[in-house]
C-alpha positions as a printed NumPy array, in Angstrom:
array([[  5.517, -46.939, -27.351],
       [  3.42 , -44.206, -25.767],
       [ -0.017, -45.851, -25.964],
       [ -1.622, -47.509, -22.93 ],
       [  0.338, -50.689, -22.224],
       [ -2.197, -53.248, -23.484],
       [ -2.672, -51.459, -26.813],
       [  1.079, -50.966, -27.191],
       [  1.768, -54.646, -26.615],
       [ -0.918, -55.634, -29.138],
       [  0.711, -53.384, -31.701],
       [  4.188, -54.833, -31.14 ],
       [  2.796, -58.39 , -31.217],
       [  1.146, -57.621, -34.555],
       [  4.414, -56.657, -36.263],
       [  6.106, -59.229, -38.49 ],
       [  8.626, -61.31 , -36.551],
       [ 11.411, -60.141, -38.85 ],
       [ 10.612, -56.555, -37.837],
       [  9.995, -57.003, -34.108],
       [ 13.212, -59.046, -33.801],
       [ 15.159, -55.902, -34.753],
       [ 13.412, -53.688, -32.198],
       [ 13.905, -53.174, -28.479],
       [ 10.488, -51.873, -27.353],
       [ 10.336, -49.225, -24.637],
       [  6.86 , -48.925, -23.109],
       [  6.13 , -45.484, -21.678],
       [  2.358, -44.827, -21.753],
       [  1.617, -41.121, -21.884],
       [ -2.079, -41.691, -21.147],
       [ -3.6  , -43.633, -18.281],
       [ -7.134, -44.992, -18.59 ],
       [ -9.222, -44.21 , -15.495],
       [-12.793, -45.589, -15.417],
       [-15.359, -43.042, -14.275],
       [-17.76 , -43.855, -11.474],
       [-20.764, -44.03 , -13.803],
       [-23.132, -46.71 , -15.038],
       [-24.118, -46.257, -18.693],
       [-27.771, -45.297, -19.123],
       [-29.012, -47.635, -21.839],
       [-32.792, -47.557, -21.464],
       [-34.312, -47.447, -24.946],
       [-30.939, -47.78 , -26.692],
       [-30.933, -49.932, -29.834],
       [-27.181, -50.469, -30.272],
       [-23.824, -49.361, -28.896],
       [-21.028, -47.515, -30.666],
       [-17.414, -48.134, -29.633],
       [-14.495, -46.193, -31.097],
       [-11.804, -47.652, -28.84 ],
       [-10.944, -50.915, -27.126],
       [-10.541, -48.925, -23.905],
       [-14.244, -48.079, -23.98 ],
       [-15.076, -51.734, -24.535],
       [-13.   , -52.82 , -21.538],
       [-14.593, -50.271, -19.22 ],
       [-18.123, -50.92 , -20.521],
       [-17.7  , -54.664, -20.096],
       [-17.151, -54.13 , -16.367],
       [-20.312, -52.057, -15.968],
       [-22.83 , -53.606, -18.357],
       [-24.11 , -57.092, -17.585],
       [-26.312, -57.625, -20.613],
       [-24.812, -58.436, -23.981],
       [-28.098, -58.16 , -25.876],
       [-27.227, -54.954, -27.72 ],
       [-25.36 , -55.049, -31.025],
       [-22.172, -52.985, -31.298],
       [-20.842, -50.862, -34.149],
       [-17.077, -50.523, -33.818],
       [-14.097, -48.7  , -35.277],
       [-11.182, -50.895, -36.345],
       [-10.423, -54.593, -35.954],
       [ -8.926, -54.33 , -32.442],
       [-12.022, -52.65 , -30.993],
       [-14.316, -55.042, -32.836],
       [-12.393, -58.068, -31.589],
       [-12.41 , -56.714, -28.03 ],
       [-16.203, -56.296, -28.151],
       [-16.68 , -59.801, -29.514],
       [-14.374, -61.258, -26.887],
       [-16.416, -59.45 , -24.241],
       [-19.53 , -61.225, -25.487],
       [-21.18 , -58.62 , -27.71 ],
       [-22.318, -59.115, -31.296],
       [-19.948, -56.592, -32.844],
       [-19.551, -55.32 , -36.395],
       [-16.616, -53.331, -37.706],
       [-18.226, -50.295, -39.327],
       [-15.063, -48.493, -40.404],
       [-11.35 , -47.979, -39.785],
       [-11.909, -44.549, -38.204],
       [-14.689, -42.374, -36.859],
       [-15.395, -40.753, -40.23 ],
       [-15.821, -44.117, -41.926],
       [-18.072, -45.342, -39.107],
       [-20.248, -42.255, -39.453],
       [-20.504, -42.82 , -43.201],
       [-21.429, -46.484, -42.782],
       [-24.081, -45.883, -40.137],
       [-25.527, -42.906, -42.015],
       [-25.977, -45.134, -45.047],
       [-27.263, -48.209, -43.198],
       [-29.417, -46.333, -40.637],
       [-29.416, -49.111, -38.003],
       [-32.26 , -49.5  , -35.531],
       [-31.636, -46.982, -32.801],
       [-31.203, -44.807, -31.008],
       [-27.497, -45.497, -30.692],
       [-25.248, -44.79 , -27.704],
       [-21.573, -43.88 , -28.148],
       [-19.62 , -44.945, -25.045],
       [-16.33 , -43.064, -25.101],
       [-13.567, -41.37 , -23.158],
       [-13.703, -37.836, -21.788],
       [-11.284, -36.762, -24.538],
       [-12.705, -37.831, -27.894],
       [-12.444, -36.609, -31.461],
       [-14.838, -36.766, -34.374],
       [-18.108, -35.631, -32.731],
       [-19.542, -39.046, -33.554],
       [-22.874, -38.739, -31.737],
       [-23.574, -35.176, -32.869],
       [-22.669, -35.867, -36.492],
       [-24.762, -39.039, -36.646],
       [-27.756, -37.307, -35.073],
       [-27.548, -34.448, -37.574],
       [-27.455, -37.033, -40.373],
       [-30.706, -38.599, -39.21 ],
       [-29.239, -41.405, -37.081],
       [-30.158, -40.568, -33.461],
       [-27.15 , -41.159, -31.22 ],
       [-26.463, -40.249, -27.63 ],
       [-23.082, -40.286, -25.935],
       [-21.658, -40.911, -22.497],
       [-18.08 , -40.63 , -21.218],
       [-17.228, -43.705, -19.166],
       [-13.484, -43.208, -18.681],
       [-10.894, -40.461, -18.52 ],
       [ -7.49 , -40.385, -20.186],
       [ -5.118, -38.659, -17.772],
       [ -1.731, -37.545, -19.09 ],
       [  1.466, -39.093, -17.761],
       [  5.144, -38.126, -18.088],
       [  7.719, -40.181, -19.921],
       [  9.157, -42.857, -17.661],
       [ 12.841, -43.247, -16.813],
       [ 13.471, -45.856, -19.497],
       [ 12.079, -43.575, -22.212],
       [ 13.999, -40.544, -20.947],
       [ 17.211, -42.566, -20.949],
       [ 16.844, -43.875, -24.491],
       [ 15.845, -40.438, -25.805],
       [ 19.007, -39.008, -24.248],
       [ 21.177, -41.568, -26.032],
       [ 22.544, -41.878, -29.534],
       [ 20.695, -44.956, -30.838],
       [ 17.868, -44.327, -33.344],
       [ 14.406, -44.199, -31.771],
       [ 11.282, -45.066, -33.757],
       [  8.188, -43.546, -32.154],
       [  4.69 , -44.218, -33.548],
       [  1.841, -41.933, -32.433],
       [ -1.856, -42.732, -32.739],
       [ -3.513, -39.599, -31.323],
       [ -2.905, -35.835, -31.371],
       [ -3.158, -35.679, -27.574],
       [ -0.397, -38.238, -27.059],
       [  1.723, -36.558, -29.719],
       [  1.27 , -33.199, -27.99 ],
       [  2.249, -34.656, -24.62 ],
       [  5.414, -36.129, -26.15 ],
       [  6.287, -32.881, -27.917],
       [  5.759, -30.904, -24.709],
       [  7.721, -33.192, -22.386],
       [ 10.436, -34.932, -24.428],
       [ 13.919, -33.481, -24.738],
       [ 15.361, -35.812, -27.346],
       [ 18.992, -36.09 , -28.32 ],
       [ 18.625, -39.458, -30.065],
       [ 17.87 , -39.577, -33.797],
       [ 14.057, -39.622, -33.959],
       [ 12.1  , -41.495, -36.602],
       [  8.516, -40.38 , -35.993],
       [  5.372, -42.004, -37.362],
       [  1.95 , -40.369, -37.194],
       [ -1.445, -41.937, -37.82 ],
       [ -2.643, -38.809, -39.633],
       [ -1.655, -35.223, -40.442],
       [ -3.532, -34.097, -37.3  ],
       [ -1.339, -36.406, -35.215],
       [  1.796, -35.2  , -36.996],
       [  1.139, -31.5  , -36.377],
       [  2.191, -31.361, -32.675],
       [  5.376, -33.29 , -33.498],
       [  6.629, -30.78 , -36.058],
       [  8.3  , -28.688, -33.338],
       [ 10.66 , -31.552, -32.465],
       [ 14.07 , -32.216, -34.03 ],
       [ 13.693, -35.431, -35.986],
       [ 15.497, -37.462, -38.577],
       [ 12.31 , -38.313, -40.421],
       [  8.54 , -38.198, -39.927],
       [  6.191, -40.454, -41.846],
       [  2.396, -40.379, -41.984],
       [  0.781, -43.804, -42.183],
       [ -0.903, -44.795, -45.416],
       [ -4.199, -45.447, -43.615],
       [ -5.902, -44.793, -40.278],
       [ -5.247, -48.221, -38.799],
       [ -2.669, -50.353, -37.011],
       [ -1.793, -52.307, -40.148],
       [ -0.723, -49.124, -41.951],
       [  1.173, -47.968, -38.863],
       [  2.956, -51.313, -38.759],
       [  4.009, -50.905, -42.377],
       [  5.348, -47.454, -41.558],
       [  7.342, -48.862, -38.651],
       [  8.868, -51.438, -40.991],
       [  9.83 , -48.776, -43.547],
       [ 11.217, -46.443, -40.879],
       [ 13.269, -49.281, -39.425],
       [ 14.803, -50.024, -42.817],
       [ 15.627, -46.371, -43.416],
       [ 16.992, -45.871, -39.902],
       [ 19.238, -48.913, -40.156],
       [ 20.51 , -47.78 , -43.533],
       [ 21.202, -44.2  , -42.419],
       [ 22.534, -45.004, -38.962],
       [ 24.415, -48.143, -39.992],
       [ 23.113, -50.01 , -36.922],
       [ 21.433, -53.432, -36.712],
       [ 18.5  , -52.43 , -34.518],
       [ 16.506, -49.576, -33.073],
       [ 14.284, -48.735, -30.116]])
């Protein structure tokens, strides 16, 4: 698992027990979340937009009031915002769906998208062009990290390795730094995430059936079944 540790653990915990029991998770985050020394400027803002649970966690440390409503991407981000005390609504499974929902509903604004330095989708710009005024502010950075020793060791072995990727940036970091010998069963959230991985030697690469953790979990389950059948082994990393 190459996501930040908390997100990676949530993903593993969300897998069916029958699946997770056959896996030996290796946690090697390729991105580290670093809060920026900024306080969000929210004067006149009507509602917040969150596209990641990381943004919620950082914002919760810097914003005392919970009066503003939140429009969120995905169940994990929505749940994180609710747990932090905000009135949060899931407005889509990805940024494109959120933009479509908010463009149609035209919530009371202006909105403020609190995000990381590295973000995709041009949420604020696209919403503003569609008649939904939205500002944006980066409140954390996502610095790249190398694979840790445990990941390097398992990639140098002969056991099958299932590796799910949720972002193009993480996939690119893996493709640039990994030197795998193990049979790789890669899973990508989208074609854009899959593209950097195509330079790697792999046994199989699947693209999830939807832009969410549930679809990624299903892909892990299917990859595990195929890996066990091909490799003739009872479990995988």
